[in-house]
CSV table of C-alpha atoms in Angstrom, one decimal:
chain,number,residue,atom,x,y,z
Y,1,UNK,CA,135.1,31.2,-136.1
Y,2,UNK,CA,136.8,34.3,-137.4
Y,3,UNK,CA,137.2,37.2,-135.0
Y,4,UNK,CA,135.4,40.4,-135.9
Y,5,UNK,CA,137.3,43.0,-137.8
Y,6,UNK,CA,138.7,45.7,-135.6
Y,7,UNK,CA,138.9,49.4,-136.5
Y,8,UNK,CA,142.3,49.6,-134.7
Y,9,UNK,CA,145.5,48.9,-136.6
Y,10,UNK,CA,147.4,45.6,-136.3
Y,11,UNK,CA,151.2,45.7,-136.2
Y,12,UNK,CA,151.6,45.1,-139.9
Y,13,UNK,CA,148.8,47.6,-140.8
Y,14,UNK,CA,150.7,50.2,-138.7
Y,15,UNK,CA,153.9,49.5,-140.6
Y,16,UNK,CA,152.0,50.0,-143.9
Y,17,UNK,CA,150.6,53.3,-142.6
Y,18,UNK,CA,154.1,54.4,-141.6
Y,19,UNK,CA,155.3,53.7,-145.1
Y,20,UNK,CA,152.5,55.8,-146.6
Y,21,UNK,CA,152.8,58.7,-144.1
Y,22,UNK,CA,156.6,58.8,-144.8
Y,23,UNK,CA,156.5,58.6,-148.6
Y,24,UNK,CA,153.0,58.7,-150.2
Y,25,UNK,CA,151.7,58.0,-152.8
Y,26,UNK,CA,153.0,54.5,-153.2
Y,27,UNK,CA,152.2,51.4,-155.3
Y,28,UNK,CA,151.6,48.1,-153.4
Y,29,UNK,CA,155.1,47.0,-154.5
Y,30,UNK,CA,156.7,50.2,-153.1
Y,31,UNK,CA,154.8,49.6,-149.8
Y,32,UNK,CA,156.0,46.0,-149.7
Y,33,UNK,CA,159.6,47.1,-150.3
Y,34,UNK,CA,159.3,49.6,-147.4
Y,35,UNK,CA,158.2,46.9,-144.9
Y,36,UNK,CA,160.5,44.8,-142.8
Y,37,UNK,CA,160.9,41.0,-143.3
Y,38,UNK,CA,159.6,41.0,-146.9
Y,39,UNK,CA,155.9,40.1,-146.7
Y,40,UNK,CA,154.4,38.4,-149.7
Y,41,UNK,CA,152.9,40.7,-152.4
Y,42,UNK,CA,149.4,39.3,-152.0
Y,43,UNK,CA,149.5,39.9,-148.2
Y,44,UNK,CA,150.3,43.5,-148.7
Y,45,UNK,CA,147.6,43.9,-151.3
Y,46,UNK,CA,145.1,42.3,-148.9
Y,47,UNK,CA,146.1,44.5,-146.1
Y,48,UNK,CA,145.8,47.6,-148.3
Y,49,UNK,CA,142.2,46.6,-149.1
Y,50,UNK,CA,141.5,46.1,-145.4
Y,51,UNK,CA,143.0,49.5,-144.6
Y,52,UNK,CA,140.7,51.0,-147.3
Y,53,UNK,CA,137.7,49.3,-145.7
Y,54,UNK,CA,138.7,50.7,-142.3
Y,55,UNK,CA,139.0,54.2,-143.9
Y,56,UNK,CA,142.8,54.6,-143.3
Y,57,UNK,CA,143.9,54.3,-147.0
Y,58,UNK,CA,142.6,55.5,-150.3
Y,59,UNK,CA,143.8,54.6,-153.8
Y,60,UNK,CA,143.6,55.9,-157.4
Y,61,UNK,CA,144.3,54.2,-160.6
Y,62,UNK,CA,147.3,55.4,-162.6
Y,63,UNK,CA,147.7,53.4,-165.8
Y,64,UNK,CA,147.6,49.8,-164.7
Y,65,UNK,CA,148.7,50.4,-161.1
Y,66,UNK,CA,146.9,51.3,-158.0
Y,67,UNK,CA,148.6,54.1,-156.1
Y,68,UNK,CA,147.9,54.3,-152.4
Y,69,UNK,CA,147.9,57.2,-149.9
Y,70,UNK,CA,147.0,57.7,-146.3
Y,71,UNK,CA,143.4,58.9,-146.0
Y,72,UNK,CA,143.9,59.6,-142.3
Y,73,UNK,CA,146.7,61.9,-140.9
Y,74,UNK,CA,149.1,60.2,-138.5
Y,75,UNK,CA,147.8,62.3,-135.5
Y,76,UNK,CA,144.2,61.2,-136.1
Y,77,UNK,CA,145.2,57.5,-136.2
Y,78,UNK,CA,147.2,58.1,-133.0
Y,79,UNK,CA,144.1,59.6,-131.4
Y,80,UNK,CA,142.0,56.6,-132.5
Y,81,UNK,CA,144.5,54.1,-131.1
Y,82,UNK,CA,144.9,56.0,-127.9
Y,83,UNK,CA,141.1,56.2,-127.3
Y,84,UNK,CA,140.9,52.5,-127.9
Y,85,UNK,CA,143.7,51.7,-125.4
Y,86,UNK,CA,142.1,54.1,-122.9
Y,87,UNK,CA,138.7,52.6,-123.3
Y,88,UNK,CA,139.7,48.9,-123.3
Y,89,UNK,CA,142.6,48.8,-120.8
Y,90,UNK,CA,142.2,51.9,-118.6
Y,91,UNK,CA,138.5,52.3,-118.2
Y,92,UNK,CA,138.7,55.6,-120.1
Y,93,UNK,CA,141.1,57.1,-117.5
Y,94,UNK,CA,144.0,59.1,-118.9
Y,95,UNK,CA,145.2,59.5,-115.3
Y,96,UNK,CA,145.5,55.7,-115.0
Y,97,UNK,CA,147.4,55.5,-118.3
Y,98,UNK,CA,149.9,58.2,-117.2
Y,99,UNK,CA,150.3,56.5,-113.8
Y,100,UNK,CA,151.2,53.3,-115.6
Y,101,UNK,CA,153.8,55.1,-117.7
Y,102,UNK,CA,155.3,56.6,-114.6
Y,103,UNK,CA,155.2,53.3,-112.6
Y,104,UNK,CA,156.8,51.4,-115.5
Y,105,UNK,CA,159.4,54.1,-115.9
Y,106,UNK,CA,158.4,54.8,-119.5
Y,107,UNK,CA,158.3,58.5,-118.7
Y,108,UNK,CA,160.0,60.3,-115.8
Y,109,UNK,CA,158.3,62.9,-113.6
Y,110,UNK,CA,160.6,65.5,-115.1
Y,111,UNK,CA,159.6,64.6,-118.7
Y,112,UNK,CA,155.9,64.7,-117.6
Y,113,UNK,CA,156.5,68.2,-116.2
Y,114,UNK,CA,158.2,69.4,-119.3
Y,115,UNK,CA,155.3,68.1,-121.4
Y,116,UNK,CA,152.9,69.8,-119.1
Y,117,UNK,CA,154.8,73.1,-119.4
Y,118,UNK,CA,155.3,73.0,-123.2
Y,119,UNK,CA,151.7,71.9,-124.0
Y,120,UNK,CA,149.8,73.8,-121.5
Y,121,UNK,CA,147.0,75.8,-123.0
Y,122,UNK,CA,147.8,79.4,-123.3
Y,123,UNK,CA,145.4,81.7,-121.4
Y,124,UNK,CA,144.8,85.2,-122.7
Y,125,UNK,CA,146.5,87.7,-120.5
Y,126,UNK,CA,144.3,90.1,-118.6
Y,127,UNK,CA,144.9,93.7,-119.5
Y,128,UNK,CA,145.3,96.0,-116.6
Y,129,UNK,CA,142.6,98.5,-116.3
Y,130,UNK,CA,143.9,102.0,-117.1
Y,131,UNK,CA,142.8,104.5,-114.6
Y,132,UNK,CA,141.7,107.8,-115.9
Y,133,UNK,CA,142.9,111.1,-114.6
Y,134,UNK,CA,141.7,111.9,-111.1
């Protein structure tokens, strides 16, 4: 029995998306040339159709060729993938994910602190009340 189609990206689909994000628009042949280990042309075309079904890729017809572009920005795809990982492997807990990264030494406490400092939301500064003349 075939497994149900997932909205997340497979390794090869991610490679195709990287090619499109880096140099769109591309024909299927240009996508194939950008991929490692030279997949078969029909495999690339099948994956491009699957990515269109998933909403990640769009195409237009130019002459006899289909030209593909990413329909989803890289950041949005990253968010989708991360939400899936959080939901499926970390019970929705970003804290558990970060703890795993720290425990596995994928990120150091110093890097984490730098990320926190550089990405902290900026708060509007309070203006000092000016006192009027006595």
